[in-house]
Amino acid sequence: MRLICLCSFLVLVGAELRAAEKAFDFNLLKDGELPAGWRVALTGGGPPPEWGAVKDELPSAFERFSASARSETIRPVIAQNSTDKTDERFPMLIYEEEQYGDFKLTTRFKTVAGETEQMAGIAFRVQDEQNYHVVRASSMGGTFLFYSFINGQRTPPVGARVEIPSNVWHTLEIDAKGNDFTFRLNGVQVMPEVSNPNFRRGKLAYWTKSDSVSYFVDTRITFTPLEIKAQQLVKSAMEKFDRLLELGVLVAGDAPGTAKMIASGNADSIGKEGYAEERMVMDLGEMMYLQGKSDVTVTLPLRDRNGDIIAAVRVRMKRFAGQTQKNAILRAQPVVGHLQSSVLSAADLYE
């Protein structure tokens, strides 16, 4: 028989993996549709951007069999269609499902229209709409530039003057290694390597300016997946406390009353839903005690520097003869304390 007990309780106390590749496929999108996992965003003022799929001609990837054969294919691409002319208005479409540190990215882009601007770029290591790096091409200005946004303010640009015709597909490449970035336009490195210490990891986004109507497609990224700090702490705790059977960190799930595992000693558990009682640990500051025949599980709140609950920690341990609930809690406390000492805020879990 398993026993679940909820009671009030006060806690007193990025490693690299092998390279991975992701290609963003928009071929099944309908006109106006957004790809799953992407979010419309805006830096600066003005009305919201208008992102969505449109069909456009692209050079075929296959060699023509005859001079009369078509050299283009018509496929869905991602477009920013808003023509609002507000200055210092930067429409973004952010990929929310993953963060990247070191990576190599390639994409095609085309500037289509715009009376005040004709720009297209890739924002990377995006923290939010106010903090990120961007490399962008301007057909109207004839420039290929890199700069950062820090708290919504642009840093001085670095780059080169280069002709970038509109209504022509171009390729943009980014190679990010630590603080060093290399950029290529149509296969040519047209500016020197850039070094910038801000933002060690973050999300990706398509990016434009003001009334630029711009298209993007064939985006592919090769990257080294990084463990978040919560996972690194779980691993170190599993090594330090040898009687642990399982250790996991849970945060509030997307649906009300749910919890989601973000770090675990069992890789298969990451991303899965936790117990409803574990969400109560976060919402009410309570603990969960679960007793099995040969094991016990204690789930305790994890708090930030201000004492606010930011997560729950599930600790499953071997059960010994005479094991009591109080003793199990005392055994779990140092494990949670090990994590607590390195986490000052919710953001620390994802570093």
mmCIF file of C-alpha atoms in Angstrom:
data_model
loop_
_atom_site.group_PDB
_atom_site.id
_atom_site.type_symbol
_atom_site.label_atom_id
_atom_site.label_comp_id
_atom_site.label_asym_id
_atom_site.label_seq_id
_atom_site.Cartn_x
_atom_site.Cartn_y
_atom_site.Cartn_z
ATOM 1 C CA MET A 1 0.000 0.000 0.000
ATOM 2 C CA ARG A 2 1.275 3.448 -0.930
ATOM 3 C CA LEU A 3 0.631 6.456 1.270
ATOM 4 C CA ILE A 4 0.529 10.072 0.149
ATOM 5 C CA CYS A 5 0.715 12.719 2.857
ATOM 6 C CA LEU A 6 0.573 16.481 2.381
ATOM 7 C CA CYS A 7 1.593 18.711 5.277
ATOM 8 C CA SER A 8 3.053 22.165 5.870
ATOM 9 C CA PHE A 9 6.845 22.214 5.904
ATOM 10 C CA LEU A 10 9.555 24.875 5.597
ATOM 11 C CA VAL A 11 12.821 23.956 3.930
ATOM 12 C CA LEU A 12 15.645 25.109 6.191
ATOM 13 C CA VAL A 13 18.158 24.628 4.178
ATOM 14 C CA GLY A 14 25.900 23.304 -18.413
ATOM 15 C CA ALA A 15 27.661 20.360 -19.740
ATOM 16 C CA GLU A 16 28.002 19.722 -23.424
ATOM 17 C CA LEU A 17 26.432 16.818 -25.352
ATOM 18 C CA ARG A 18 27.035 15.572 -28.868
ATOM 19 C CA ALA A 19 26.130 17.828 -31.785
ATOM 20 C CA ALA A 20 22.550 17.896 -33.026
ATOM 21 C CA GLU A 21 20.860 19.342 -36.090
ATOM 22 C CA LYS A 22 17.438 20.877 -36.599
ATOM 23 C CA ALA A 23 15.830 21.907 -39.883
ATOM 24 C CA PHE A 24 12.704 24.069 -39.746
ATOM 25 C CA ASP A 25 10.202 22.707 -42.270
ATOM 26 C CA PHE A 26 7.378 25.047 -43.303
ATOM 27 C CA ASN A 27 6.159 23.030 -46.304
ATOM 28 C CA LEU A 28 2.823 22.033 -44.733
ATOM 29 C CA LEU A 29 1.845 25.512 -43.546
ATOM 30 C CA LYS A 30 -1.271 27.148 -44.967
ATOM 31 C CA ASP A 31 -1.350 30.810 -45.978
ATOM 32 C CA GLY A 32 -1.218 33.030 -42.899
ATOM 33 C CA GLU A 33 -0.434 30.150 -40.551
ATOM 34 C CA LEU A 34 2.382 30.303 -37.994
ATOM 35 C CA PRO A 35 4.647 27.311 -37.371
ATOM 36 C CA ALA A 36 4.217 25.554 -34.035
ATOM 37 C CA GLY A 37 6.613 26.678 -31.318
ATOM 38 C CA TRP A 38 7.107 30.218 -32.650
ATOM 39 C CA ARG A 39 5.883 33.416 -30.945
ATOM 40 C CA VAL A 40 5.203 36.848 -32.438
ATOM 41 C CA ALA A 41 7.080 39.591 -30.572
ATOM 42 C CA LEU A 42 8.142 43.219 -30.965
ATOM 43 C CA THR A 43 11.046 45.380 -29.841
ATOM 44 C CA GLY A 44 10.151 49.064 -29.723
ATOM 45 C CA GLY A 45 6.837 50.776 -30.446
ATOM 46 C CA GLY A 46 4.040 50.581 -32.946
ATOM 47 C CA PRO A 47 1.352 47.978 -33.657
ATOM 48 C CA PRO A 48 1.947 44.210 -33.476
ATOM 49 C CA PRO A 49 3.789 42.535 -36.370
ATOM 50 C CA GLU A 50 1.982 40.387 -38.927
ATOM 51 C CA TRP A 51 3.853 37.112 -39.307
ATOM 52 C CA GLY A 52 2.559 34.141 -41.276
ATOM 53 C CA ALA A 53 3.171 31.752 -44.137
ATOM 54 C CA VAL A 54 2.928 32.819 -47.781
ATOM 55 C CA LYS A 55 3.815 30.935 -50.950
ATOM 56 C CA ASP A 56 6.785 32.109 -52.973
ATOM 57 C CA GLU A 57 9.125 30.901 -55.706
ATOM 58 C CA LEU A 58 12.502 29.550 -54.655
ATOM 59 C CA PRO A 59 15.392 28.245 -56.748
ATOM 60 C CA SER A 60 15.038 24.504 -57.155
ATOM 61 C CA ALA A 61 17.472 22.266 -55.305
ATOM 62 C CA PHE A 62 17.578 19.936 -58.306
ATOM 63 C CA GLU A 63 19.461 20.356 -61.567
ATOM 64 C CA ARG A 64 17.269 21.019 -64.611
ATOM 65 C CA PHE A 65 16.994 18.167 -67.120
ATOM 66 C CA SER A 66 16.389 20.580 -70.009
ATOM 67 C CA ALA A 67 16.538 24.283 -70.753
ATOM 68 C CA SER A 68 12.732 24.447 -70.765
ATOM 69 C CA ALA A 69 12.320 22.838 -67.340
ATOM 70 C CA ARG A 70 11.301 25.087 -64.435
ATOM 71 C CA SER A 71 14.213 26.212 -62.285
ATOM 72 C CA GLU A 72 11.974 27.349 -59.394
ATOM 73 C CA THR A 73 9.625 25.679 -56.968
ATOM 74 C CA ILE A 74 6.707 27.291 -55.139
ATOM 75 C CA ARG A 75 6.754 26.634 -51.405
ATOM 76 C CA PRO A 76 5.481 28.183 -48.168
ATOM 77 C CA VAL A 77 7.891 30.655 -46.572
ATOM 78 C CA ILE A 78 7.618 32.728 -43.398
ATOM 79 C CA ALA A 79 6.742 36.372 -44.050
ATOM 80 C CA GLN A 80 6.517 39.568 -42.027
ATOM 81 C CA ASN A 81 3.763 41.538 -43.799
ATOM 82 C CA SER A 82 3.115 44.543 -41.556
ATOM 83 C CA THR A 83 3.851 47.857 -43.292
ATOM 84 C CA ASP A 84 3.752 50.121 -40.244
ATOM 85 C CA LYS A 85 6.451 52.787 -40.622
ATOM 86 C CA THR A 86 7.143 53.437 -36.936
ATOM 87 C CA ASP A 87 10.853 54.044 -36.484
ATOM 88 C CA GLU A 88 12.713 51.883 -33.955
ATOM 89 C CA ARG A 89 10.078 49.166 -34.428
ATOM 90 C CA PHE A 90 11.533 45.676 -34.775
ATOM 91 C CA PRO A 91 9.138 42.787 -35.505
ATOM 92 C CA MET A 92 10.349 39.392 -34.291
ATOM 93 C CA LEU A 93 9.206 35.788 -34.588
ATOM 94 C CA ILE A 94 10.871 33.887 -31.735
ATOM 95 C CA TYR A 95 11.407 30.131 -31.644
ATOM 96 C CA GLU A 96 10.413 29.306 -28.064
ATOM 97 C CA GLU A 97 11.131 25.595 -27.775
ATOM 98 C CA GLU A 98 14.908 25.580 -27.401
ATOM 99 C CA GLN A 99 17.879 27.704 -26.406
ATOM 100 C CA TYR A 100 21.244 27.595 -28.141
ATOM 101 C CA GLY A 101 24.770 28.405 -27.030
ATOM 102 C CA ASP A 102 27.330 27.407 -29.668
ATOM 103 C CA PHE A 103 25.774 26.805 -33.076
ATOM 104 C CA LYS A 104 26.034 27.141 -36.841
ATOM 105 C CA LEU A 105 22.953 28.458 -38.607
ATOM 106 C CA THR A 106 22.083 28.974 -42.240
ATOM 107 C CA THR A 107 18.907 30.458 -43.675
ATOM 108 C CA ARG A 108 17.568 32.009 -46.853
ATOM 109 C CA PHE A 109 15.974 35.441 -46.725
ATOM 110 C CA LYS A 110 14.498 37.929 -49.155
ATOM 111 C CA THR A 111 13.635 41.597 -48.649
ATOM 112 C CA VAL A 112 10.427 42.163 -50.597
ATOM 113 C CA ALA A 113 9.113 45.671 -49.924
ATOM 114 C CA GLY A 114 9.246 48.709 -47.642
ATOM 115 C CA GLU A 115 9.171 52.466 -48.118
ATOM 116 C CA THR A 116 11.289 53.394 -45.101
ATOM 117 C CA GLU A 117 13.232 50.146 -44.545
ATOM 118 C CA GLN A 118 13.954 46.875 -46.335
ATOM 119 C CA MET A 119 15.664 44.695 -43.745
ATOM 120 C CA ALA A 120 15.828 41.043 -42.777
ATOM 121 C CA GLY A 121 17.910 39.403 -40.090
ATOM 122 C CA ILE A 122 18.344 36.712 -37.491
ATOM 123 C CA ALA A 123 18.232 37.541 -33.787
ATOM 124 C CA PHE A 124 20.095 35.036 -31.644
ATOM 125 C CA ARG A 125 20.810 34.324 -27.990
ATOM 126 C CA VAL A 126 17.473 36.008 -27.388
ATOM 127 C CA GLN A 127 16.691 36.479 -23.689
ATOM 128 C CA ASP A 128 13.501 38.440 -24.368
ATOM 129 C CA GLU A 129 12.330 41.191 -26.722
ATOM 130 C CA GLN A 130 14.683 43.688 -25.082
ATOM 131 C CA ASN A 131 17.903 41.662 -24.889
ATOM 132 C CA TYR A 132 19.549 39.831 -27.788
ATOM 133 C CA HIS A 133 22.077 39.931 -30.624
ATOM 134 C CA VAL A 134 21.060 40.446 -34.248
ATOM 135 C CA VAL A 135 22.760 40.318 -37.637
ATOM 136 C CA ARG A 136 20.731 41.957 -40.386
ATOM 137 C CA ALA A 137 20.895 42.853 -44.056
ATOM 138 C CA SER A 138 19.502 46.103 -45.452
ATOM 139 C CA SER A 139 18.685 46.286 -49.153
ATOM 140 C CA MET A 140 17.754 49.946 -48.948
ATOM 141 C CA GLY A 141 20.835 50.989 -46.969
ATOM 142 C CA GLY A 142 23.254 48.532 -48.561
ATOM 143 C CA THR A 143 24.629 47.363 -45.205
ATOM 144 C CA PHE A 144 25.255 44.072 -43.422
ATOM 145 C CA LEU A 145 25.501 44.807 -39.685
ATOM 146 C CA PHE A 146 25.691 43.203 -36.248
ATOM 147 C CA TYR A 147 24.574 44.838 -33.013
ATOM 148 C CA SER A 148 22.938 43.973 -29.708
ATOM 149 C CA PHE A 149 19.866 45.127 -27.846
ATOM 150 C CA ILE A 150 20.479 45.522 -24.110
ATOM 151 C CA ASN A 151 17.428 46.547 -22.119
ATOM 152 C CA GLY A 152 15.865 47.675 -25.385
ATOM 153 C CA GLN A 153 18.760 49.950 -26.379
ATOM 154 C CA ARG A 154 20.870 49.286 -29.471
ATOM 155 C CA THR A 155 24.639 49.049 -29.184
ATOM 156 C CA PRO A 156 26.888 50.637 -31.864
ATOM 157 C CA PRO A 157 26.772 48.579 -35.079
ATOM 158 C CA VAL A 158 29.651 46.621 -36.593
ATOM 159 C CA GLY A 159 29.657 45.523 -40.215
ATOM 160 C CA ALA A 160 30.196 46.447 -43.835
ATOM 161 C CA ARG A 161 28.613 48.159 -46.802
ATOM 162 C CA VAL A 162 27.506 45.645 -49.425
ATOM 163 C CA GLU A 163 24.910 45.525 -52.178
ATOM 164 C CA ILE A 164 21.927 43.369 -51.178
ATOM 165 C CA PRO A 165 19.292 43.462 -53.948
ATOM 166 C CA SER A 166 15.650 43.207 -52.924
ATOM 167 C CA ASN A 167 13.315 40.536 -54.310
ATOM 168 C CA VAL A 168 16.267 38.157 -54.576
ATOM 169 C CA TRP A 169 16.873 35.179 -52.294
ATOM 170 C CA HIS A 170 20.096 35.448 -50.268
ATOM 171 C CA THR A 171 21.761 33.141 -47.745
ATOM 172 C CA LEU A 172 22.806 34.198 -44.251
ATOM 173 C CA GLU A 173 25.137 32.122 -42.071
ATOM 174 C CA ILE A 174 26.013 32.504 -38.393
ATOM 175 C CA ASP A 175 28.785 30.633 -36.593
ATOM 176 C CA ALA A 176 28.627 31.294 -32.830
ATOM 177 C CA LYS A 177 31.367 29.894 -30.576
ATOM 178 C CA GLY A 178 31.472 31.252 -27.051
ATOM 179 C CA ASN A 179 31.823 35.035 -27.343
ATOM 180 C CA ASP A 180 32.991 34.932 -30.976
ATOM 181 C CA PHE A 181 30.656 35.265 -33.978
ATOM 182 C CA THR A 182 31.344 34.866 -37.692
ATOM 183 C CA PHE A 183 28.785 35.962 -40.292
ATOM 184 C CA ARG A 184 28.549 35.198 -44.005
ATOM 185 C CA LEU A 185 26.333 36.676 -46.670
ATOM 186 C CA ASN A 186 25.867 34.494 -49.744
ATOM 187 C CA GLY A 187 28.846 32.411 -48.653
ATOM 188 C CA VAL A 188 31.207 35.377 -48.202
ATOM 189 C CA GLN A 189 32.481 36.693 -44.865
ATOM 190 C CA VAL A 190 31.905 40.384 -45.521
ATOM 191 C CA MET A 191 32.737 41.647 -42.011
ATOM 192 C CA PRO A 192 35.453 40.740 -39.494
ATOM 193 C CA GLU A 193 34.768 38.246 -36.722
ATOM 194 C CA VAL A 194 32.871 39.874 -33.847
ATOM 195 C CA SER A 195 33.521 39.247 -30.152
ATOM 196 C CA ASN A 196 30.800 40.070 -27.613
ATOM 197 C CA PRO A 197 30.579 38.816 -23.995
ATOM 198 C CA ASN A 198 26.832 39.315 -23.535
ATOM 199 C CA PHE A 199 24.287 36.482 -23.614
ATOM 200 C CA ARG A 200 25.966 33.072 -23.504
ATOM 201 C CA ARG A 201 22.835 31.267 -24.675
ATOM 202 C CA GLY A 202 19.320 32.087 -25.815
ATOM 203 C CA LYS A 203 16.579 31.607 -28.384
ATOM 204 C CA LEU A 204 16.476 32.317 -32.123
ATOM 205 C CA ALA A 205 14.186 34.699 -33.995
ATOM 206 C CA TYR A 206 13.440 36.067 -37.432
ATOM 207 C CA TRP A 207 13.798 39.857 -37.323
ATOM 208 C CA THR A 208 12.877 42.895 -39.443
ATOM 209 C CA LYS A 209 12.557 46.669 -39.020
ATOM 210 C CA SER A 210 9.652 49.114 -39.407
ATOM 211 C CA ASP A 211 7.713 48.514 -42.656
ATOM 212 C CA SER A 212 10.055 45.875 -44.071
ATOM 213 C CA VAL A 213 8.181 43.053 -45.780
ATOM 214 C CA SER A 214 10.653 40.169 -45.639
ATOM 215 C CA TYR A 215 10.611 36.406 -46.233
ATOM 216 C CA PHE A 216 12.547 33.557 -44.570
ATOM 217 C CA VAL A 217 12.893 29.853 -45.400
ATOM 218 C CA ASP A 218 15.254 26.849 -45.297
ATOM 219 C CA THR A 219 16.555 27.622 -41.812
ATOM 220 C CA ARG A 220 18.852 24.939 -40.451
ATOM 221 C CA ILE A 221 20.929 24.892 -37.278
ATOM 222 C CA THR A 222 23.693 22.581 -36.080
ATOM 223 C CA PHE A 223 24.272 22.973 -32.360
ATOM 224 C CA THR A 224 25.639 21.476 -29.181
ATOM 225 C CA PRO A 225 22.747 20.828 -26.774
ATOM 226 C CA LEU A 226 23.447 22.283 -23.346
ATOM 227 C CA GLU A 227 22.263 21.041 -20.007
ATOM 228 C CA ILE A 228 20.433 23.628 -17.973
ATOM 229 C CA LYS A 229 21.803 24.392 -14.533
ATOM 230 C CA ALA A 230 19.028 22.423 -12.830
ATOM 231 C CA GLN A 231 20.182 19.280 -14.639
ATOM 232 C CA GLN A 232 23.801 19.889 -13.707
ATOM 233 C CA LEU A 233 22.792 20.253 -10.047
ATOM 234 C CA VAL A 234 20.747 17.054 -10.177
ATOM 235 C CA LYS A 235 23.748 15.157 -11.548
ATOM 236 C CA SER A 236 26.087 16.491 -8.873
ATOM 237 C CA ALA A 237 23.577 15.625 -6.132
ATOM 238 C CA MET A 238 23.148 12.083 -7.475
ATOM 239 C CA GLU A 239 26.916 11.655 -7.192
ATOM 240 C CA LYS A 240 27.138 13.187 -3.723
ATOM 241 C CA PHE A 241 24.199 11.347 -2.124
ATOM 242 C CA ASP A 242 24.705 7.713 -3.059
ATOM 243 C CA ARG A 243 21.479 6.346 -1.522
ATOM 244 C CA LEU A 244 19.281 8.285 -3.936
ATOM 245 C CA LEU A 245 17.132 6.273 -6.338
ATOM 246 C CA GLU A 246 15.726 9.295 -8.167
ATOM 247 C CA LEU A 247 16.039 13.062 -8.042
ATOM 248 C CA GLY A 248 14.060 15.561 -10.085
ATOM 249 C CA VAL A 249 13.221 19.259 -10.310
ATOM 250 C CA LEU A 250 9.681 20.240 -11.278
ATOM 251 C CA VAL A 251 8.165 23.595 -12.213
ATOM 252 C CA ALA A 252 4.573 24.681 -12.750
ATOM 253 C CA GLY A 253 3.103 23.118 -15.894
ATOM 254 C CA ASP A 254 1.317 24.982 -18.669
ATOM 255 C CA ALA A 255 -2.128 23.760 -17.575
ATOM 256 C CA PRO A 256 -3.589 24.785 -14.200
ATOM 257 C CA GLY A 257 -2.770 22.383 -11.393
ATOM 258 C CA THR A 258 0.004 20.568 -13.267
ATOM 259 C CA ALA A 259 3.742 20.192 -12.757
ATOM 260 C CA LYS A 260 6.463 19.479 -15.315
ATOM 261 C CA MET A 261 9.849 17.824 -14.818
ATOM 262 C CA ILE A 262 12.707 20.003 -16.137
ATOM 263 C CA ALA A 263 15.637 18.051 -14.691
ATOM 264 C CA SER A 264 16.010 14.467 -13.544
ATOM 265 C CA GLY A 265 18.464 11.689 -12.855
ATOM 266 C CA ASN A 266 16.339 9.700 -15.305
ATOM 267 C CA ALA A 267 16.593 11.401 -18.705
ATOM 268 C CA ASP A 268 13.324 9.804 -19.860
ATOM 269 C CA SER A 269 11.436 11.723 -17.157
ATOM 270 C CA ILE A 270 12.438 15.188 -18.400
ATOM 271 C CA GLY A 271 9.470 16.993 -19.903
ATOM 272 C CA LYS A 272 6.915 14.633 -18.374
ATOM 273 C CA GLU A 273 4.087 15.654 -16.075
ATOM 274 C CA GLY A 274 4.478 15.281 -12.327
ATOM 275 C CA TYR A 275 1.913 14.446 -9.654
ATOM 276 C CA ALA A 276 -0.894 16.894 -8.931
ATOM 277 C CA GLU A 277 0.323 16.879 -5.321
ATOM 278 C CA GLU A 278 3.719 18.142 -6.511
ATOM 279 C CA ARG A 279 2.017 21.195 -7.968
ATOM 280 C CA MET A 280 0.468 21.698 -4.519
ATOM 281 C CA VAL A 281 3.974 21.670 -3.077
ATOM 282 C CA MET A 282 4.693 24.735 -5.219
ATOM 283 C CA ASP A 283 1.337 26.460 -4.772
ATOM 284 C CA LEU A 284 0.902 25.927 -1.029
ATOM 285 C CA GLY A 285 4.430 25.492 0.285
ATOM 286 C CA GLU A 286 3.628 21.988 1.466
ATOM 287 C CA MET A 287 5.589 18.766 1.167
ATOM 288 C CA MET A 288 4.621 15.439 -0.348
ATOM 289 C CA TYR A 289 5.480 12.120 1.272
ATOM 290 C CA LEU A 290 5.026 8.907 -0.722
ATOM 291 C CA GLN A 291 5.820 5.524 0.829
ATOM 292 C CA GLY A 292 6.412 2.296 -1.077
ATOM 293 C CA LYS A 293 7.538 -1.181 -0.052
ATOM 294 C CA SER A 294 11.224 -0.536 -0.594
ATOM 295 C CA ASP A 295 11.427 3.201 -1.195
ATOM 296 C CA VAL A 296 10.164 6.564 0.006
ATOM 297 C CA THR A 297 9.645 9.770 -1.961
ATOM 298 C CA VAL A 298 9.728 13.228 -0.419
ATOM 299 C CA THR A 299 8.938 16.309 -2.517
ATOM 300 C CA LEU A 300 9.920 19.668 -1.040
ATOM 301 C CA PRO A 301 9.655 23.265 -2.275
ATOM 302 C CA LEU A 302 12.696 24.982 -3.771
ATOM 303 C CA ARG A 303 12.897 28.687 -2.939
ATOM 304 C CA ASP A 304 14.683 31.703 -4.385
ATOM 305 C CA ARG A 305 16.787 34.223 -2.462
ATOM 306 C CA ASN A 306 13.609 35.975 -1.250
ATOM 307 C CA GLY A 307 12.023 32.789 0.057
ATOM 308 C CA ASP A 308 9.502 32.557 -2.794
ATOM 309 C CA ILE A 309 8.808 29.075 -4.157
ATOM 310 C CA ILE A 310 10.123 28.596 -7.698
ATOM 311 C CA ALA A 311 10.079 24.805 -8.071
ATOM 312 C CA ALA A 312 9.664 21.475 -6.310
ATOM 313 C CA VAL A 313 12.334 18.833 -5.744
ATOM 314 C CA ARG A 314 11.371 15.155 -5.814
ATOM 315 C CA VAL A 315 13.725 12.967 -3.751
ATOM 316 C CA ARG A 316 13.243 9.186 -3.942
ATOM 317 C CA MET A 317 15.388 7.120 -1.568
ATOM 318 C CA LYS A 318 15.848 3.539 -0.453
ATOM 319 C CA ARG A 319 13.683 2.671 2.516
ATOM 320 C CA PHE A 320 15.223 0.933 5.510
ATOM 321 C CA ALA A 321 13.680 -0.960 8.435
ATOM 322 C CA GLY A 322 12.039 1.404 10.896
ATOM 323 C CA GLN A 323 12.003 4.287 8.378
ATOM 324 C CA THR A 324 9.649 7.040 9.560
ATOM 325 C CA GLN A 325 8.192 10.007 7.722
ATOM 326 C CA LYS A 326 10.156 12.408 9.915
ATOM 327 C CA ASN A 327 13.394 10.553 9.217
ATOM 328 C CA ALA A 328 12.723 10.538 5.473
ATOM 329 C CA ILE A 329 12.213 14.300 5.525
ATOM 330 C CA LEU A 330 15.458 14.791 7.426
ATOM 331 C CA ARG A 331 17.275 12.665 4.820
ATOM 332 C CA ALA A 332 15.782 14.680 1.949
ATOM 333 C CA GLN A 333 16.625 18.104 3.413
ATOM 334 C CA PRO A 334 20.386 18.072 2.640
ATOM 335 C CA VAL A 335 19.655 17.000 -0.939
ATOM 336 C CA VAL A 336 17.337 19.959 -1.471
ATOM 337 C CA GLY A 337 19.831 22.175 0.335
ATOM 338 C CA HIS A 338 22.504 21.132 -2.165
ATOM 339 C CA LEU A 339 20.362 22.519 -4.977
ATOM 340 C CA GLN A 340 19.140 25.505 -2.953
ATOM 341 C CA SER A 341 22.665 26.810 -2.370
ATOM 342 C CA SER A 342 23.235 27.309 -6.112
ATOM 343 C CA VAL A 343 19.831 28.702 -7.103
ATOM 344 C CA LEU A 344 19.062 32.333 -6.273
ATOM 345 C CA SER A 345 16.221 32.862 -8.750
ATOM 346 C CA ALA A 346 13.958 30.940 -11.115
ATOM 347 C CA ALA A 347 16.173 32.032 -14.009
ATOM 348 C CA ASP A 348 19.128 30.225 -12.409
ATOM 349 C CA LEU A 349 17.413 26.894 -13.075
ATOM 350 C CA TYR A 350 17.736 27.457 -16.826
ATOM 351 C CA GLU A 351 21.238 28.972 -17.059
#
